[in-house]
CSV table of C-alpha atoms in Angstrom, one decimal:
chain,number,residue,atom,x,y,z
A,527,MET,CA,-81.6,14.1,-42.1
A,528,GLU,CA,-83.5,10.8,-41.9
A,529,ARG,CA,-86.6,11.1,-39.7
A,530,ASN,CA,-86.1,9.7,-36.2
A,531,ALA,CA,-89.2,8.4,-34.4
A,532,TYR,CA,-87.9,9.7,-31.1
A,533,PHE,CA,-87.9,13.3,-32.3
A,534,ASP,CA,-91.3,13.0,-34.1
A,535,ASN,CA,-92.8,11.5,-30.9
A,536,ALA,CA,-91.3,14.5,-28.9
A,537,ARG,CA,-92.7,17.0,-31.3
A,538,THR,CA,-96.1,15.4,-31.2
A,539,ILE,CA,-96.2,15.4,-27.3
A,540,LEU,CA,-94.9,18.9,-27.1
A,541,ILE,CA,-97.4,20.3,-29.6
A,542,PHE,CA,-100.1,18.6,-27.7
A,543,LEU,CA,-98.8,20.4,-24.6
A,544,VAL,CA,-98.8,23.7,-26.4
A,545,VAL,CA,-102.4,23.3,-27.3
A,546,PHE,CA,-103.4,22.0,-23.9
A,547,GLY,CA,-101.4,24.8,-22.2
A,548,HIS,CA,-103.2,27.4,-24.2
A,549,LEU,CA,-106.6,25.8,-23.6
A,550,ILE,CA,-106.2,25.7,-19.8
A,551,GLN,CA,-104.5,29.1,-19.5
A,552,PRO,CA,-107.7,31.0,-18.6
A,553,PHE,CA,-108.3,28.6,-15.7
A,554,ALA,CA,-104.8,28.7,-14.2
A,555,THR,CA,-105.9,31.2,-11.5
A,556,ASP,CA,-109.1,29.2,-10.6
A,557,SER,CA,-107.3,26.8,-8.2
A,558,LEU,CA,-103.9,26.0,-6.9
A,559,GLY,CA,-104.0,22.6,-8.7
A,560,MET,CA,-104.7,24.3,-12.1
A,561,ASN,CA,-102.0,26.9,-11.5
A,562,THR,CA,-99.5,24.1,-10.7
A,563,LEU,CA,-100.3,22.1,-13.8
A,564,TYR,CA,-100.1,25.2,-16.0
A,565,THR,CA,-96.9,26.4,-14.6
A,566,TRP,CA,-95.3,22.9,-14.6
A,567,VAL,CA,-96.0,22.6,-18.3
A,568,TYR,CA,-94.7,26.0,-19.2
A,569,ILE,CA,-91.4,25.4,-17.4
A,570,PHE,CA,-90.3,23.0,-20.2
A,571,HIS,CA,-92.6,22.8,-23.2
A,572,MET,CA,-91.3,25.7,-25.2
A,573,PRO,CA,-87.6,25.3,-24.2
A,574,ALA,CA,-87.8,21.6,-25.3
A,575,PHE,CA,-89.5,22.6,-28.6
A,576,ILE,CA,-86.8,25.2,-29.2
A,577,LEU,CA,-84.0,22.8,-28.3
A,578,ILE,CA,-85.2,20.3,-30.9
A,579,SER,CA,-85.6,23.1,-33.4
A,580,GLY,CA,-82.0,24.0,-32.9
A,581,PHE,CA,-80.9,20.4,-33.2
A,582,PHE,CA,-82.3,20.3,-36.7
A,583,ALA,CA,-81.1,23.8,-37.7
A,584,ARG,CA,-78.6,23.5,-40.6
A,585,GLY,CA,-77.8,26.0,-43.3
A,586,ALA,CA,-75.1,27.7,-45.3
A,587,GLY,CA,-75.9,31.3,-44.3
A,588,ASP,CA,-75.7,32.6,-47.9
A,589,SER,CA,-78.4,34.7,-49.6
A,590,LYS,CA,-80.2,31.6,-50.9
A,591,TYR,CA,-80.4,30.2,-47.4
A,592,ILE,CA,-81.7,33.5,-46.0
A,593,TRP,CA,-84.3,33.7,-48.8
A,594,LYS,CA,-85.4,30.2,-47.9
A,595,LEU,CA,-85.9,31.3,-44.3
A,596,VAL,CA,-87.9,34.3,-45.4
A,597,ASN,CA,-90.3,32.1,-47.4
A,598,LYS,CA,-90.5,29.5,-44.7
A,599,LEU,CA,-90.9,31.7,-41.7
A,600,LEU,CA,-91.5,35.4,-42.4
A,601,LEU,CA,-94.0,35.0,-45.2
A,602,PRO,CA,-96.3,32.7,-43.1
A,603,TYR,CA,-95.9,35.2,-40.3
A,604,LEU,CA,-97.1,38.1,-42.4
A,605,ILE,CA,-100.0,36.0,-43.7
A,606,PHE,CA,-101.2,34.7,-40.3
A,607,GLN,CA,-100.6,38.0,-38.6
A,608,MET,CA,-103.2,39.5,-41.0
A,609,LEU,CA,-105.5,36.5,-40.7
A,610,TYR,CA,-105.4,36.5,-36.9
A,611,THR,CA,-105.9,40.3,-36.8
A,612,GLY,CA,-109.1,40.0,-38.9
A,613,TYR,CA,-110.2,36.9,-36.9
A,614,TYR,CA,-109.8,38.7,-33.5
A,615,TYR,CA,-111.8,41.6,-34.8
A,616,LEU,CA,-114.6,39.2,-36.0
A,617,ILE,CA,-114.9,37.3,-32.7
A,618,GLY,CA,-114.8,40.6,-30.7
A,619,LYS,CA,-111.5,40.0,-28.9
A,620,ALA,CA,-110.9,43.1,-26.8
A,621,ASP,CA,-107.2,43.6,-27.2
A,622,TRP,CA,-106.8,43.0,-30.9
A,623,GLN,CA,-104.4,45.2,-32.7
A,624,ALA,CA,-103.2,45.5,-36.3
A,625,SER,CA,-99.4,46.2,-36.0
A,626,LEU,CA,-97.2,43.9,-38.0
A,627,PHE,CA,-94.4,44.4,-35.5
A,628,TYR,CA,-96.3,43.1,-32.5
A,629,PRO,CA,-96.8,39.3,-33.1
A,630,GLN,CA,-100.3,38.1,-32.5
A,631,TRP,CA,-100.3,35.6,-29.7
A,632,SER,CA,-98.3,32.4,-30.6
A,633,LEU,CA,-96.9,33.9,-33.9
A,634,TRP,CA,-93.9,35.2,-32.0
A,635,PHE,CA,-92.3,31.8,-32.6
A,636,LEU,CA,-91.9,32.4,-36.3
A,637,ILE,CA,-90.2,35.7,-35.8
A,638,SER,CA,-87.9,34.3,-33.2
A,639,LEU,CA,-87.1,31.1,-35.2
A,640,PHE,CA,-86.0,33.3,-38.1
A,641,CYS,CA,-83.8,35.4,-35.8
A,642,TRP,CA,-82.3,32.3,-34.2
A,643,HIS,CA,-81.2,31.0,-37.6
A,644,ILE,CA,-79.7,34.4,-38.3
A,645,LEU,CA,-77.9,34.6,-34.9
A,646,LEU,CA,-76.7,31.0,-35.4
A,647,GLU,CA,-74.7,32.0,-38.4
A,648,GLN,CA,-72.5,34.1,-36.1
A,649,PHE,CA,-72.6,32.0,-33.0
A,650,LYS,CA,-71.6,28.8,-34.7
A,651,LYS,CA,-68.2,30.4,-35.5
A,652,LEU,CA,-67.5,30.4,-31.8
A,653,LYS,CA,-66.5,27.4,-29.7
A,654,PRO,CA,-69.7,25.8,-28.3
A,655,MET,CA,-69.1,26.6,-24.6
A,656,LEU,CA,-68.1,30.2,-25.4
A,657,GLY,CA,-71.1,30.8,-27.7
A,658,ILE,CA,-73.6,29.2,-25.2
A,659,SER,CA,-72.1,31.3,-22.3
A,660,ILE,CA,-72.5,34.5,-24.4
A,661,ALA,CA,-76.0,33.6,-25.3
A,662,LEU,CA,-76.9,33.0,-21.7
A,663,LEU,CA,-75.4,36.3,-20.7
A,664,ILE,CA,-77.4,38.1,-23.4
A,665,GLY,CA,-80.5,36.3,-22.3
A,666,ILE,CA,-79.9,37.5,-18.7
A,667,VAL,CA,-78.9,41.1,-19.6
A,668,VAL,CA,-81.9,41.9,-21.9
A,669,GLY,CA,-84.2,41.6,-18.9
A,670,TYR,CA,-82.8,44.8,-17.5
A,671,PHE,CA,-84.1,46.8,-20.5
A,672,GLY,CA,-87.8,47.5,-20.6
A,673,GLU,CA,-87.5,48.6,-24.2
A,674,ILE,CA,-86.9,45.0,-25.3
A,675,GLY,CA,-90.3,43.4,-25.1
A,676,HIS,CA,-93.1,42.1,-27.3
A,677,THR,CA,-92.1,44.1,-30.3
A,678,LEU,CA,-90.8,41.7,-33.0
A,679,SER,CA,-90.6,39.2,-30.2
A,680,LEU,CA,-87.1,40.5,-29.3
A,681,SER,CA,-87.2,39.6,-25.6
A,682,ARG,CA,-88.2,36.0,-26.3
A,683,THR,CA,-85.7,35.7,-29.1
A,684,PHE,CA,-82.8,36.6,-26.8
A,685,VAL,CA,-84.0,34.7,-23.7
A,686,PHE,CA,-84.8,31.4,-25.5
A,687,PHE,CA,-81.8,31.5,-27.9
A,688,PRO,CA,-79.5,29.5,-25.5
A,689,PHE,CA,-81.8,26.5,-25.9
A,690,PHE,CA,-81.7,26.8,-29.7
A,691,LEU,CA,-77.9,27.1,-29.7
A,692,ILE,CA,-77.5,24.1,-27.3
A,693,GLY,CA,-79.7,22.0,-29.5
A,694,TYR,CA,-77.6,23.0,-32.6
A,695,TRP,CA,-74.4,21.8,-30.9
A,696,LEU,CA,-75.8,18.5,-29.6
A,697,THR,CA,-75.1,15.4,-31.6
A,698,GLU,CA,-77.7,12.6,-31.8
A,699,GLU,CA,-75.5,10.4,-29.5
A,700,GLN,CA,-75.4,13.2,-26.9
A,701,PHE,CA,-79.1,13.8,-27.2
A,702,MET,CA,-79.8,10.1,-26.6
A,703,LEU,CA,-77.9,10.2,-23.3
A,704,VAL,CA,-81.2,11.2,-21.8
A,705,LYS,CA,-82.4,7.7,-22.4
A,706,LYS,CA,-80.1,6.3,-19.8
A,707,ARG,CA,-81.9,4.5,-16.9
A,708,SER,CA,-80.3,6.7,-14.3
A,709,VAL,CA,-81.5,9.8,-16.1
A,710,LYS,CA,-85.0,8.5,-16.5
A,711,ILE,CA,-85.2,7.7,-12.7
A,712,ALA,CA,-83.7,11.1,-11.8
A,713,GLY,CA,-86.2,12.6,-14.2
A,714,ILE,CA,-89.2,11.2,-12.4
A,715,VAL,CA,-87.8,12.7,-9.1
A,716,ILE,CA,-87.1,16.1,-10.7
A,717,MET,CA,-90.6,16.3,-12.3
A,718,ALA,CA,-92.2,15.4,-9.0
A,719,VAL,CA,-90.1,17.9,-7.0
A,720,PHE,CA,-91.0,20.7,-9.4
A,721,ALA,CA,-94.7,19.9,-9.1
A,722,PHE,CA,-94.3,19.9,-5.3
A,723,LEU,CA,-92.4,23.2,-5.3
A,724,ILE,CA,-94.9,24.9,-7.6
A,725,TYR,CA,-97.8,23.8,-5.4
A,726,TYR,CA,-96.4,24.7,-2.0
A,727,LEU,CA,-94.1,27.6,-2.6
A,728,PRO,CA,-95.3,31.2,-3.2
A,729,GLU,CA,-97.0,31.7,-6.6
A,730,ILE,CA,-94.6,32.0,-9.5
A,731,ASN,CA,-95.1,34.8,-11.9
A,732,THR,CA,-95.5,33.0,-15.2
A,733,GLY,CA,-94.0,36.0,-17.0
A,734,TRP,CA,-90.7,34.5,-16.2
A,735,LEU,CA,-91.6,31.4,-18.3
A,736,LEU,CA,-93.1,33.5,-21.1
A,737,ALA,CA,-89.9,35.5,-21.3
A,738,SER,CA,-91.5,38.6,-22.8
A,739,LYS,CA,-91.3,41.0,-19.8
A,740,SER,CA,-88.5,43.0,-18.3
A,741,TYR,CA,-87.3,42.5,-14.7
A,742,GLY,CA,-88.9,45.8,-13.9
A,743,ASP,CA,-92.3,44.6,-15.1
A,744,LEU,CA,-91.8,41.4,-13.1
A,745,GLY,CA,-91.1,43.4,-9.9
A,746,VAL,CA,-87.5,42.2,-9.4
A,747,GLU,CA,-85.4,44.8,-11.2
A,748,ASN,CA,-82.4,44.6,-8.8
A,749,TYR,CA,-81.9,40.8,-8.8
A,750,GLY,CA,-83.8,39.7,-11.9
A,751,GLY,CA,-80.6,38.3,-13.5
A,752,ILE,CA,-80.2,35.8,-10.7
A,753,VAL,CA,-83.9,34.7,-11.0
A,754,ARG,CA,-83.6,34.3,-14.7
A,755,LEU,CA,-80.5,32.1,-14.2
A,756,LEU,CA,-82.5,29.9,-11.8
A,757,VAL,CA,-85.3,29.7,-14.4
A,758,TYR,CA,-82.8,28.6,-17.0
A,759,ALA,CA,-81.5,25.9,-14.7
A,760,GLY,CA,-85.0,24.7,-13.8
A,761,SER,CA,-86.1,24.7,-17.4
A,762,ALA,CA,-83.0,22.7,-18.4
A,763,LEU,CA,-83.6,20.1,-15.7
A,764,MET,CA,-87.2,19.7,-16.7
A,765,VAL,CA,-86.4,19.5,-20.4
A,766,ILE,CA,-84.0,16.7,-19.7
A,767,SER,CA,-86.4,14.9,-17.4
A,768,VAL,CA,-89.3,15.0,-19.9
A,769,LEU,CA,-87.2,14.1,-22.9
A,770,ALA,CA,-85.9,11.1,-21.0
A,771,TRP,CA,-89.4,9.6,-21.1
A,772,ILE,CA,-90.2,10.2,-24.8
A,773,PRO,CA,-90.6,6.8,-26.5
A,774,GLN,CA,-88.0,5.9,-29.1
A,775,GLN,CA,-90.1,3.5,-31.2
A,776,ARG,CA,-92.7,4.4,-33.7
A,777,ILE,CA,-96.2,4.7,-32.2
A,778,LYS,CA,-99.1,4.2,-34.6
A,779,GLY,CA,-101.3,7.2,-34.9
A,780,VAL,CA,-98.8,9.4,-33.0
A,781,THR,CA,-95.3,9.5,-34.5
A,782,HIS,CA,-96.4,10.7,-38.0
A,783,LEU,CA,-97.9,13.8,-36.4
A,784,GLY,CA,-94.5,15.0,-35.5
A,785,ALA,CA,-93.8,16.1,-39.1
A,786,ARG,CA,-96.9,18.3,-39.1
A,787,THR,CA,-96.6,20.3,-36.0
A,788,ILE,CA,-96.1,23.7,-37.8
A,789,TYR,CA,-99.7,23.4,-39.1
A,790,VAL,CA,-101.0,22.6,-35.6
A,791,TYR,CA,-99.0,25.5,-34.1
A,792,LEU,CA,-100.2,28.1,-36.6
A,793,LEU,CA,-103.8,27.0,-36.8
A,794,HIS,CA,-104.8,26.0,-33.2
A,795,GLY,CA,-105.2,29.6,-32.2
A,796,PHE,CA,-108.4,30.0,-34.2
A,797,PHE,CA,-110.0,27.3,-31.9
A,798,ILE,CA,-108.4,28.5,-28.7
A,799,GLN,CA,-109.3,32.2,-29.1
A,800,TYR,CA,-112.9,31.4,-30.1
A,801,PHE,CA,-113.2,29.1,-27.0
A,802,ARG,CA,-111.9,31.9,-24.8
A,803,GLU,CA,-114.2,34.6,-26.2
A,804,ALA,CA,-117.2,32.4,-26.2
A,805,GLY,CA,-116.5,31.1,-22.6
A,806,LEU,CA,-117.4,27.6,-23.6
A,807,PHE,CA,-115.5,25.7,-21.0
A,808,SER,CA,-114.9,25.6,-17.2
A,809,VAL,CA,-112.9,23.4,-15.0
A,810,ASP,CA,-114.9,22.3,-11.9
A,811,SER,CA,-113.6,18.7,-11.6
A,812,PRO,CA,-110.9,16.3,-12.8
A,813,LEU,CA,-113.3,15.1,-15.4
A,814,ASP,CA,-113.4,18.6,-16.9
A,815,LEU,CA,-109.6,18.6,-17.1
A,816,ILE,CA,-109.6,15.2,-18.9
A,817,GLY,CA,-112.2,16.6,-21.3
A,818,LEU,CA,-110.0,19.5,-22.1
A,819,ALA,CA,-107.0,17.2,-22.7
A,820,ALA,CA,-109.2,15.1,-25.1
A,821,ILE,CA,-110.3,18.3,-26.9
A,822,SER,CA,-106.6,19.3,-27.2
A,823,ALA,CA,-105.7,15.9,-28.7
A,824,GLY,CA,-108.6,16.3,-31.1
A,825,ILE,CA,-107.4,19.7,-32.3
A,826,VAL,CA,-103.9,18.2,-32.9
A,827,TYR,CA,-105.3,15.4,-34.9
A,828,LEU,CA,-107.7,17.6,-36.9
A,829,LEU,CA,-105.1,20.1,-37.8
A,830,ALA,CA,-102.5,17.5,-38.7
A,831,TRP,CA,-105.1,15.7,-40.9
A,832,LYS,CA,-104.0,15.5,-44.5
A,833,PRO,CA,-107.0,17.2,-46.0
A,834,VAL,CA,-106.4,20.2,-43.7
A,835,LEU,CA,-102.8,20.2,-44.6
A,836,GLY,CA,-103.8,20.3,-48.3
A,837,ILE,CA,-106.0,23.3,-47.7
A,838,PHE,CA,-103.4,25.4,-45.8
A,839,GLN,CA,-100.2,24.2,-47.4
A,840,PRO,CA,-100.2,27.2,-49.9
A,841,LEU,CA,-100.3,29.6,-46.9
A,842,ILE,CA,-97.8,27.8,-44.7
A,843,GLU,CA,-95.4,26.3,-47.2
A,844,GLY,CA,-96.1,28.2,-50.3
A,845,ARG,CA,-96.8,24.9,-52.2
A,846,THR,CA,-99.8,23.0,-53.5
A,847,THR,CA,-98.3,19.5,-53.7
A,848,LEU,CA,-100.9,18.0,-51.4
A,849,LEU,CA,-103.8,19.5,-53.4
A,850,ARG,CA,-102.3,18.3,-56.7
A,851,GLU,CA,-102.0,14.8,-55.2
A,852,LYS,CA,-105.7,14.9,-54.2
A,853,LEU,CA,-106.8,16.2,-57.6
A,854,ASN,CA,-104.7,13.6,-59.5
């Protein structure tokens, strides 16, 4: 599929929000304003990322396709699971653990992405609305089972799968309906309303947005399914609202980063976890927040820098084409 500047711009903005969200996470409880910003970002940034991943998901489902997924997703998972385990030990992270079945921090996405592709081979045989309805039902039901949690990222896999499946069924023309003027205007209102609600309503347990805990762990075992359905609806509205404002034209210094987000995603944890353990930052004023945003942007640019890609390409893609280009 020919690269589309809109989707690369979206990926770049979303990966920035992933880094920024992880950077400000320790300060989310420091003030109501920080909690509002953190929660507001987490409502949509991963659902939007997953929706776009589903849009570009194509494959035959044969053994060659499965093996390609193993090399692209599971092999990097194993490599970085070991790297992060060793790194956490070196920096003295208190809750480090060595299990391959318990994804280290953000590595859950690789396991889930592999599983979404496998699930897709069965769900794409169903009519779109039927398949999406079943996926939503599964995402709601799994919350009632405490056994389905962090292990192999099962909870997140099932809870976020509807966004992946919806993305798969969307055509480019349907996707671009978000660029209508009416949608953009409504999007501003929706984003503002959610910020207002998060700020003034009782604190939202962000476990709902991380999708890794059961309803029992979240304290709403009896009516957890209703809450998750509301979270689905809220995330969908926010995804549409944010994507409506993604620029369609190429942006110098920004658009090209969209093709390199996997590097930023896998590597930014080395910075974030060190910052957390060292206690390097605090947020005492708006200027501090702007500074953290600038640091987040710097991390994105650094990790998407071609020399960095060349160094880590063998670990992430299993290739050395960038290194060979440099040597030649």
